Each structure stands twice: as C-alpha cells, then as structure tokens.
PDB file of C-alpha atoms in Angstrom:
ATOM      1  CA  MET A   1      -2.229  -8.685  -7.615  1.00  0.00           C
ATOM      2  CA  ASP A   2      -2.275 -10.094  -4.256  1.00  0.00           C
ATOM      3  CA  ILE A   3       1.493  -9.417  -3.091  1.00  0.00           C
ATOM      4  CA  GLY A   4       1.969 -11.113   0.418  1.00  0.00           C
ATOM      5  CA  GLY A   5      -1.359 -12.457   0.225  1.00  0.00           C
ATOM      6  CA  ASP A   6      -0.397 -15.953   1.821  1.00  0.00           C
ATOM      7  CA  PHE A   7       1.499 -14.259   4.443  1.00  0.00           C
ATOM      8  CA  THR A   8      -1.530 -12.150   5.593  1.00  0.00           C
ATOM      9  CA  ARG A   9      -3.723 -15.366   5.510  1.00  0.00           C
ATOM     10  CA  ARG A  10      -1.317 -17.177   7.652  1.00  0.00           C
ATOM     11  CA  ILE A  11      -1.105 -14.442  10.231  1.00  0.00           C
ATOM     12  CA  LEU A  12      -5.150 -14.041  10.538  1.00  0.00           C
ATOM     13  CA  ARG A  13      -5.405 -17.829  11.073  1.00  0.00           C
ATOM     14  CA  SER A  14      -2.752 -18.063  13.750  1.00  0.00           C
ATOM     15  CA  ILE A  15      -4.112 -15.271  15.638  1.00  0.00           C
ATOM     16  CA  GLY A  16      -7.208 -17.135  16.252  1.00  0.00           C
ATOM     17  CA  ILE A  17      -9.878 -14.495  15.422  1.00  0.00           C
ATOM     18  CA  LYS A  18     -13.266 -16.250  16.664  1.00  0.00           C
ATOM     19  CA  LYS A  19     -16.315 -16.827  14.840  1.00  0.00           C
ATOM     20  CA  GLY A  20     -19.001 -14.299  15.409  1.00  0.00           C
ATOM     21  CA  ALA A  21     -16.242 -11.678  15.967  1.00  0.00           C
ATOM     22  CA  ALA A  22     -16.701  -7.946  14.857  1.00  0.00           C
ATOM     23  CA  VAL A  23     -13.754  -7.008  12.720  1.00  0.00           C
ATOM     24  CA  LEU A  24     -12.550  -3.764  11.240  1.00  0.00           C
ATOM     25  CA  ASP A  25     -10.184  -3.915   7.939  1.00  0.00           C
ATOM     26  CA  PHE A  26      -8.827  -0.395   7.919  1.00  0.00           C
ATOM     27  CA  GLY A  27      -7.411   0.661   4.543  1.00  0.00           C
ATOM     28  CA  CYS A  28      -9.523  -2.149   2.913  1.00  0.00           C
ATOM     29  CA  GLY A  29      -9.035  -1.063  -0.851  1.00  0.00           C
ATOM     30  CA  SER A  30     -11.191  -3.292  -2.896  1.00  0.00           C
ATOM     31  CA  GLY A  31     -11.780  -5.691  -0.090  1.00  0.00           C
ATOM     32  CA  ALA A  32      -9.507  -8.532  -0.953  1.00  0.00           C
ATOM     33  CA  VAL A  33      -8.779  -8.804   2.894  1.00  0.00           C
ATOM     34  CA  THR A  34     -11.949  -7.939   4.092  1.00  0.00           C
ATOM     35  CA  PHE A  35     -13.498 -11.314   2.387  1.00  0.00           C
ATOM     36  CA  GLU A  36     -10.758 -13.381   3.953  1.00  0.00           C
ATOM     37  CA  LEU A  37     -11.899 -11.931   7.425  1.00  0.00           C
ATOM     38  CA  ALA A  38     -15.580 -12.533   6.515  1.00  0.00           C
ATOM     39  CA  LYS A  39     -14.820 -16.295   6.011  1.00  0.00           C
ATOM     40  CA  ILE A  40     -12.898 -16.475   9.600  1.00  0.00           C
ATOM     41  CA  VAL A  41     -15.655 -14.807  11.540  1.00  0.00           C
ATOM     42  CA  GLY A  42     -18.566 -16.600   9.599  1.00  0.00           C
ATOM     43  CA  SER A  43     -22.101 -15.669   8.905  1.00  0.00           C
ATOM     44  CA  GLU A  44     -22.676 -14.912  12.920  1.00  0.00           C
ATOM     45  CA  GLY A  45     -19.841 -12.287  12.629  1.00  0.00           C
ATOM     46  CA  SER A  46     -19.188  -9.022  10.672  1.00  0.00           C
ATOM     47  CA  VAL A  47     -16.316  -7.313   8.973  1.00  0.00           C
ATOM     48  CA  THR A  48     -16.323  -3.475   8.234  1.00  0.00           C
ATOM     49  CA  GLY A  49     -14.062  -2.535   5.416  1.00  0.00           C
ATOM     50  CA  VAL A  50     -13.029   1.243   5.694  1.00  0.00           C
ATOM     51  CA  ASP A  51     -10.916   3.371   2.991  1.00  0.00           C
ATOM     52  CA  SER A  52     -10.590   6.681   1.964  1.00  0.00           C
ATOM     53  CA  GLY A  53     -10.787   6.280  -1.655  1.00  0.00           C
ATOM     54  CA  PRO A  54     -14.399   6.273  -2.982  1.00  0.00           C
ATOM     55  CA  GLU A  55     -13.849   4.274  -5.900  1.00  0.00           C
ATOM     56  CA  SER A  56     -12.086   1.353  -3.807  1.00  0.00           C
ATOM     57  CA  ILE A  57     -15.178   1.402  -1.629  1.00  0.00           C
ATOM     58  CA  GLU A  58     -17.373   1.333  -4.718  1.00  0.00           C
ATOM     59  CA  ASN A  59     -15.752  -1.631  -6.113  1.00  0.00           C
ATOM     60  CA  ALA A  60     -15.565  -3.450  -2.795  1.00  0.00           C
ATOM     61  CA  ARG A  61     -19.454  -2.969  -2.436  1.00  0.00           C
ATOM     62  CA  ALA A  62     -19.739  -4.436  -5.752  1.00  0.00           C
ATOM     63  CA  GLU A  63     -17.836  -7.283  -5.280  1.00  0.00           C
ATOM     64  CA  ALA A  64     -19.680  -8.166  -2.113  1.00  0.00           C
ATOM     65  CA  GLU A  65     -22.730  -7.988  -4.059  1.00  0.00           C
ATOM     66  CA  ALA A  66     -21.425 -10.394  -6.761  1.00  0.00           C
ATOM     67  CA  ARG A  67     -19.978 -12.724  -4.341  1.00  0.00           C
ATOM     68  CA  GLY A  68     -23.268 -12.893  -2.183  1.00  0.00           C
ATOM     69  CA  VAL A  69     -21.209 -11.995   0.936  1.00  0.00           C
ATOM     70  CA  ALA A  70     -23.683 -10.856   3.584  1.00  0.00           C
ATOM     71  CA  ASN A  71     -21.680 -10.183   6.763  1.00  0.00           C
ATOM     72  CA  VAL A  72     -19.523  -7.249   5.305  1.00  0.00           C
ATOM     73  CA  LYS A  73     -19.986  -3.497   4.910  1.00  0.00           C
ATOM     74  CA  PHE A  74     -17.864  -0.930   3.287  1.00  0.00           C
ATOM     75  CA  ARG A  75     -17.697   2.707   4.521  1.00  0.00           C
ATOM     76  CA  GLN A  76     -15.529   5.664   3.160  1.00  0.00           C
ATOM     77  CA  ILE A  77     -13.674   7.302   5.971  1.00  0.00           C
ATOM     78  CA  ASP A  78     -10.451   9.550   6.624  1.00  0.00           C
ATOM     79  CA  LEU A  79      -8.017   7.301   8.697  1.00  0.00           C
ATOM     80  CA  THR A  80      -6.424  10.568  10.029  1.00  0.00           C
ATOM     81  CA  ALA A  81      -9.845  11.717  11.608  1.00  0.00           C
ATOM     82  CA  LEU A  82     -11.718   8.815  12.628  1.00  0.00           C
ATOM     83  CA  PRO A  83     -15.464   9.356  13.094  1.00  0.00           C
ATOM     84  CA  GLU A  84     -17.087   8.978  16.586  1.00  0.00           C
ATOM     85  CA  ASP A  85     -19.545   6.462  15.321  1.00  0.00           C
ATOM     86  CA  LEU A  86     -16.557   4.204  13.968  1.00  0.00           C
ATOM     87  CA  GLY A  87     -17.878   1.288  16.136  1.00  0.00           C
ATOM     88  CA  ARG A  88     -16.249  -1.351  18.639  1.00  0.00           C
ATOM     89  CA  TYR A  89     -14.521  -4.171  17.372  1.00  0.00           C
ATOM     90  CA  ASP A  90     -12.925  -7.455  18.600  1.00  0.00           C
ATOM     91  CA  ALA A  91     -10.102  -7.330  16.152  1.00  0.00           C
ATOM     92  CA  MET A  92      -8.619  -4.675  13.572  1.00  0.00           C
ATOM     93  CA  PHE A  93      -6.472  -5.247  10.562  1.00  0.00           C
ATOM     94  CA  GLY A  94      -4.529  -3.145   8.251  1.00  0.00           C
ATOM     95  CA  ARG A  95      -2.163  -4.355   5.274  1.00  0.00           C
ATOM     96  CA  ARG A  96       0.309  -1.760   3.978  1.00  0.00           C
ATOM     97  CA  VAL A  97      -1.799   1.116   5.331  1.00  0.00           C
ATOM     98  CA  LEU A  98       0.032   2.572   8.122  1.00  0.00           C
ATOM     99  CA  MET A  99       3.111   3.348   5.892  1.00  0.00           C
ATOM    100  CA  TYR A 100       1.044   5.723   3.906  1.00  0.00           C
ATOM    101  CA  LEU A 101      -0.347   7.908   7.053  1.00  0.00           C
ATOM    102  CA  PRO A 102       1.523  10.890   8.148  1.00  0.00           C
ATOM    103  CA  ASN A 103       1.784   9.730  11.690  1.00  0.00           C
ATOM    104  CA  PRO A 104       1.478   5.865  12.081  1.00  0.00           C
ATOM    105  CA  LEU A 105       1.980   5.789  15.688  1.00  0.00           C
ATOM    106  CA  GLU A 106      -1.042   8.352  16.391  1.00  0.00           C
ATOM    107  CA  ALA A 107      -3.103   6.353  13.797  1.00  0.00           C
ATOM    108  CA  VAL A 108      -2.689   3.131  15.744  1.00  0.00           C
ATOM    109  CA  LYS A 109      -3.641   4.966  19.050  1.00  0.00           C
ATOM    110  CA  ALA A 110      -6.567   6.449  17.573  1.00  0.00           C
ATOM    111  CA  LEU A 111      -7.909   3.136  15.861  1.00  0.00           C
ATOM    112  CA  SER A 112      -7.150   1.212  19.072  1.00  0.00           C
ATOM    113  CA  GLU A 113      -9.673   3.369  21.011  1.00  0.00           C
ATOM    114  CA  HIS A 114     -12.264   1.520  19.016  1.00  0.00           C
ATOM    115  CA  LEU A 115     -11.146  -1.752  20.168  1.00  0.00           C
ATOM    116  CA  LYS A 116     -12.957  -3.687  22.881  1.00  0.00           C
ATOM    117  CA  PRO A 117     -11.093  -4.674  25.769  1.00  0.00           C
ATOM    118  CA  GLY A 118      -9.034  -7.944  24.883  1.00  0.00           C
ATOM    119  CA  GLY A 119      -9.387  -6.983  21.227  1.00  0.00           C
ATOM    120  CA  VAL A 120      -6.606  -7.606  18.839  1.00  0.00           C
ATOM    121  CA  PHE A 121      -4.611  -4.952  16.511  1.00  0.00           C
ATOM    122  CA  ILE A 122      -2.932  -6.362  13.684  1.00  0.00           C
ATOM    123  CA  ALA A 123      -0.848  -4.963  10.854  1.00  0.00           C
ATOM    124  CA  HIS A 124       0.981  -6.227   8.148  1.00  0.00           C
ATOM    125  CA  GLU A 125       3.946  -3.791   6.842  1.00  0.00           C
ATOM    126  CA  HIS A 126       7.263  -4.305   4.732  1.00  0.00           C
ATOM    127  CA  ASP A 127      10.689  -3.308   4.792  1.00  0.00           C
ATOM    128  CA  PHE A 128      10.991  -2.543   1.073  1.00  0.00           C
ATOM    129  CA  ALA A 129      14.766  -2.053   1.273  1.00  0.00           C
ATOM    130  CA  PHE A 130      15.482  -5.581   1.717  1.00  0.00           C
ATOM    131  CA  ARG A 131      16.776  -7.692  -1.083  1.00  0.00           C
ATOM    132  CA  TYR A 132      18.891 -10.540  -1.864  1.00  0.00           C
ATOM    133  CA  SER A 133      20.259 -12.124  -4.858  1.00  0.00           C
ATOM    134  CA  GLY A 134      21.482 -15.685  -4.232  1.00  0.00           C
ATOM    135  CA  ASN A 135      23.639 -15.771  -7.293  1.00  0.00           C
ATOM    136  CA  HIS A 136      23.963 -11.845  -7.756  1.00  0.00           C
ATOM    137  CA  ASN A 137      22.613 -12.270 -11.046  1.00  0.00           C
ATOM    138  CA  HIS A 138      19.642 -10.059 -10.818  1.00  0.00           C
ATOM    139  CA  PRO A 139      20.900  -6.364 -11.369  1.00  0.00           C
ATOM    140  CA  ALA A 140      17.412  -5.360 -13.051  1.00  0.00           C
ATOM    141  CA  PHE A 141      15.655  -6.654 -10.100  1.00  0.00           C
ATOM    142  CA  ASP A 142      17.832  -4.321  -7.821  1.00  0.00           C
ATOM    143  CA  ARG A 143      17.259  -1.376 -10.063  1.00  0.00           C
ATOM    144  CA  GLY A 144      13.502  -2.119 -10.266  1.00  0.00           C
ATOM    145  CA  ARG A 145      13.174  -2.443  -6.538  1.00  0.00           C
ATOM    146  CA  ASP A 146      15.056   0.901  -6.094  1.00  0.00           C
ATOM    147  CA  LEU A 147      12.660   2.408  -8.556  1.00  0.00           C
ATOM    148  CA  ALA A 148       9.500   1.112  -6.515  1.00  0.00           C
ATOM    149  CA  GLN A 149      10.886   2.236  -3.239  1.00  0.00           C
ATOM    150  CA  ALA A 150      11.910   5.779  -4.653  1.00  0.00           C
ATOM    151  CA  MET A 151       8.223   5.902  -6.028  1.00  0.00           C
ATOM    152  CA  LEU A 152       6.631   5.001  -2.857  1.00  0.00           C
ATOM    153  CA  GLU A 153       8.798   7.677  -0.762  1.00  0.00           C
ATOM    154  CA  HIS A 154       7.989  10.175  -3.643  1.00  0.00           C
ATOM    155  CA  ASP A 155       4.401   9.416  -2.557  1.00  0.00           C
ATOM    156  CA  GLY A 156       4.948   9.935   0.805  1.00  0.00           C
ATOM    157  CA  ALA A 157       5.224   6.427   2.151  1.00  0.00           C
ATOM    158  CA  GLN A 158       7.425   5.125   4.959  1.00  0.00           C
ATOM    159  CA  THR A 159       8.918   2.207   3.214  1.00  0.00           C
ATOM    160  CA  ARG A 160      10.535   0.879   6.315  1.00  0.00           C
ATOM    161  CA  LEU A 161       7.999   0.616   8.568  1.00  0.00           C
ATOM    162  CA  GLY A 162       7.604  -2.925   9.266  1.00  0.00           C
ATOM    163  CA  PRO A 163      10.645  -3.286  11.656  1.00  0.00           C
ATOM    164  CA  LYS A 164       9.240  -0.484  13.637  1.00  0.00           C
ATOM    165  CA  LEU A 165       5.967  -1.838  14.320  1.00  0.00           C
ATOM    166  CA  PHE A 166       6.720  -3.880  17.403  1.00  0.00           C
ATOM    167  CA  GLU A 167       8.047  -1.062  19.267  1.00  0.00           C
ATOM    168  CA  MET A 168       5.291   1.223  17.973  1.00  0.00           C
ATOM    169  CA  PHE A 169       2.587  -0.950  19.405  1.00  0.00           C
ATOM    170  CA  ASP A 170       4.379  -0.930  22.777  1.00  0.00           C
ATOM    171  CA  GLU A 171       4.152   2.998  22.621  1.00  0.00           C
ATOM    172  CA  ALA A 172       0.542   2.983  21.546  1.00  0.00           C
ATOM    173  CA  GLY A 173       0.020   1.015  24.846  1.00  0.00           C
ATOM    174  CA  LEU A 174      -0.889  -2.493  23.323  1.00  0.00           C
ATOM    175  CA  THR A 175       0.380  -5.529  25.202  1.00  0.00           C
ATOM    176  CA  ARG A 176       1.180  -9.169  24.692  1.00  0.00           C
ATOM    177  CA  ARG A 177       2.925  -8.340  21.365  1.00  0.00           C
ATOM    178  CA  ASN A 178       4.094 -10.680  18.903  1.00  0.00           C
ATOM    179  CA  ALA A 179       5.217 -10.890  15.447  1.00  0.00           C
ATOM    180  CA  ARG A 180       5.884 -12.976  12.144  1.00  0.00           C
ATOM    181  CA  THR A 181       8.169 -12.353   9.440  1.00  0.00           C
ATOM    182  CA  ALA A 182       8.313 -13.715   5.909  1.00  0.00           C
ATOM    183  CA  VAL A 183      10.145 -12.751   2.592  1.00  0.00           C
ATOM    184  CA  LEU A 184       8.707 -12.459  -1.000  1.00  0.00           C
ATOM    185  CA  THR A 185      10.751 -15.132  -3.015  1.00  0.00           C
ATOM    186  CA  HIS A 186      11.242 -15.101  -6.626  1.00  0.00           C
ATOM    187  CA  THR A 187      12.261 -18.343  -8.649  1.00  0.00           C
ATOM    188  CA  PRO A 188      11.844 -19.010 -12.217  1.00  0.00           C
ATOM    189  CA  ASP A 189       8.799 -21.248 -11.541  1.00  0.00           C
ATOM    190  CA  ASN A 190       7.375 -18.840  -9.100  1.00  0.00           C
ATOM    191  CA  PRO A 191       8.123 -15.223 -10.187  1.00  0.00           C
ATOM    192  CA  TYR A 192       7.831 -11.869  -8.440  1.00  0.00           C
ATOM    193  CA  PRO A 193       5.919  -9.791 -10.687  1.00  0.00           C
ATOM    194  CA  LEU A 194       7.981  -6.806 -10.463  1.00  0.00           C
ATOM    195  CA  ALA A 195       7.907  -5.806 -14.248  1.00  0.00           C
ATOM    196  CA  ASP A 196       3.778  -6.051 -13.944  1.00  0.00           C
ATOM    197  CA  MET A 197       3.973  -3.955 -10.774  1.00  0.00           C
ATOM    198  CA  LEU A 198       5.980  -1.282 -12.542  1.00  0.00           C
ATOM    199  CA  ARG A 199       3.763  -1.202 -15.455  1.00  0.00           C
ATOM    200  CA  MET A 200       0.893  -0.521 -13.358  1.00  0.00           C
ATOM    201  CA  SER A 201       2.628   2.277 -11.762  1.00  0.00           C
ATOM    202  CA  LYS A 202       3.804   4.030 -14.745  1.00  0.00           C
ATOM    203  CA  SER A 203       1.695   7.087 -14.073  1.00  0.00           C
ATOM    204  CA  ARG A 204       3.113   7.498 -10.517  1.00  0.00           C
ATOM    205  CA  ILE A 205       6.689   6.793 -11.971  1.00  0.00           C
ATOM    206  CA  ASP A 206       6.135   9.710 -14.519  1.00  0.00           C
ATOM    207  CA  ALA A 207       4.922  11.898 -11.819  1.00  0.00           C
ATOM    208  CA  ALA A 208       7.888  11.642  -9.893  1.00  0.00           C
ATOM    209  CA  SER A 209      10.203  12.031 -12.862  1.00  0.00           C
ATOM    210  CA  LEU A 210      12.371   9.053 -11.891  1.00  0.00           C
ATOM    211  CA  LEU A 211      13.102   7.623 -15.062  1.00  0.00           C
ATOM    212  CA  SER A 212      13.232   8.660 -18.913  1.00  0.00           C
ATOM    213  CA  ARG A 213      10.936   6.695 -21.273  1.00  0.00           C
ATOM    214  CA  GLN A 214      13.936   4.874 -22.558  1.00  0.00           C
ATOM    215  CA  GLU A 215      15.223   4.017 -19.155  1.00  0.00           C
ATOM    216  CA  TYR A 216      11.871   2.758 -18.150  1.00  0.00           C
ATOM    217  CA  GLU A 217      11.330   0.566 -21.405  1.00  0.00           C
ATOM    218  CA  GLU A 218      14.961  -0.994 -21.039  1.00  0.00           C
ATOM    219  CA  LEU A 219      14.385  -1.657 -17.418  1.00  0.00           C
ATOM    220  CA  LEU A 220      11.139  -3.444 -18.141  1.00  0.00           C
ATOM    221  CA  GLU A 221      12.858  -5.633 -20.972  1.00  0.00           C
ATOM    222  CA  GLN A 222      15.830  -6.468 -18.756  1.00  0.00           C
ATOM    223  CA  LEU A 223      13.555  -7.407 -15.884  1.00  0.00           C
ATOM    224  CA  GLU A 224      11.734 -10.097 -18.387  1.00  0.00           C
ATOM    225  CA  LYS A 225      14.863 -11.319 -19.146  1.00  0.00           C
ATOM    226  CA  GLU A 226      15.844 -11.931 -15.702  1.00  0.00           C
ATOM    227  CA  GLN A 227      12.513 -13.823 -14.897  1.00  0.00           C
ATOM    228  CA  SER A 228      13.895 -16.958 -16.123  1.00  0.00           C
ATOM    229  CA  ILE A 229      17.498 -16.811 -14.652  1.00  0.00           C
ATOM    230  CA  GLU A 230      18.295 -19.717 -12.246  1.00  0.00           C
ATOM    231  CA  GLY A 231      18.617 -19.116  -8.580  1.00  0.00           C
ATOM    232  CA  ILE A 232      16.482 -17.080  -6.133  1.00  0.00           C
ATOM    233  CA  TYR A 233      15.815 -13.322  -5.485  1.00  0.00           C
ATOM    234  CA  LEU A 234      14.263 -12.119  -2.230  1.00  0.00           C
ATOM    235  CA  ALA A 235      12.424  -9.013  -2.021  1.00  0.00           C
ATOM    236  CA  ASP A 236      10.260  -7.229   0.597  1.00  0.00           C
ATOM    237  CA  LEU A 237      10.547  -8.411   4.110  1.00  0.00           C
ATOM    238  CA  MET A 238       7.311  -8.680   5.522  1.00  0.00           C
ATOM    239  CA  PHE A 239       6.323  -8.125   9.132  1.00  0.00           C
ATOM    240  CA  GLY A 240       3.142  -9.239  10.662  1.00  0.00           C
ATOM    241  CA  VAL A 241       2.593  -7.684  14.400  1.00  0.00           C
ATOM    242  CA  TRP A 242      -0.196  -7.804  16.623  1.00  0.00           C
ATOM    243  CA  GLY A 243      -1.087  -6.678  20.223  1.00  0.00           C
ATOM    244  CA  TYR A 244      -3.744  -6.726  22.580  1.00  0.00           C
ATOM    245  CA  LYS A 245      -5.858  -3.918  24.151  1.00  0.00           C
ATOM    246  CA  ASP A 246      -6.039  -4.632  27.931  1.00  0.00           C
TER     247      ASP A 246
END
C-alpha cells in the first residue's frame, strides 16, 4: 500500500538528483522508495537503504534480487545511533520516518553529517490531523482518521511533524530550503483505503485499547458504505521539504 507514492515521486524528480549520485534512503522499509531512487541515479549511481527492522531489510534484499536491481544495497542500522562507517552521500531521503524518532531534529543533524558538501536532504512527512469533507457526509472517515492518529501517537509517533520540517531544517543548518505540499484525496472512483489500513493495523489498535471489537467492526462497515458517497474527502496534508548542506 503506497500511500502518497505519487507525491514522493514528484518531489524526487523535481529536485534533480543526478545520474551517478550516491543516495541514502533512511528508514527504507522493504525498499519501495529505494527502487524509485535506483531508477533516478541509474546504473552508474548507487542507493543504500537503511532500516532498523531486520525483516524489512531481508524483504528488501529479496526484492532487489527478484528485480535484478544491482545498484542498491540494504543495511540494518539504528537511526538514533548512526555507525561511523555509514558513508557519504549526495542526497538523503526519508518518508514518514522522522515522525517515529524520539528527536527528529537531532536525527536530521546526525544524518546530514554524512552528506557531501552541496548534498541535499529530503523528507516527506504528514500532518495526520488534517481532514476535510466536501459535503460533510463522511463521519466514519473522520472517526477512522481519529483512530489512526491515536494509534500512531500511542506508538510514539509525532503525527503533525510535516508543518515543522521547514523550520527544523533551518535549525539543523541546512540552507536553500524549499517545500511542496499535497493532500491525499478520496473520491468514489479513487478511494482512500482507510478501511484496509485499519484492518492491517488491527493488532496495534488492540494493543492501544482504542476500540472494542464491536466498535471496530461497526466502523469498518460504515467506512465501506462511505466509500461510494458522492463528493470528496481530503485526508493527510503531505509535506515534502528539502535543504542543502553548504
């Protein structure tokens, strides 16, 4: 489920990462963005994906082998304690990663130490509190969004980090900062898969004791009904912010 993938790809291609660049994808997960970056830098470039989850790294390596992508490598590291041999990069990118770190500013500072002079640091984060119903006829969507936000915050995530990135990058010493925004948009013909997301997150919702089983099932049922309601629903204000190391 590639939520916000189109926005990510637009950011990466608009920044102008060059062929032959060395790129770090921090918090790479199973490599969805890593493989996009690999296309951008070409065979003469390289992309290193790092993540703290061993299963994610194992899946990413298997996917790279299955695709026959030779210009990527994956490594398990702790983003709060970067290894000295992390390397030096022309660009760094992270999507919905800083929100899970205890001190995002310090993480940006530490990571940018591994940027080459002139290198670019890019982050894609969200404001999960943002939502708008064009016809005010999506109450289950509102409840589902509230539930998702509460679950993330229970897990320690900063769900409104997106609007803070621009100033954060300044504090981290990055210059020539810029930003783009976009909104996840639901229509009947282009549905926002909120019900599927909540199903995938059932164990996390249970762990946080946020809903009873009956309340959860009723919410999913109502979400399915609202999928076909005419009108738009806007969820998640997305921020793509970048800055350079002088």
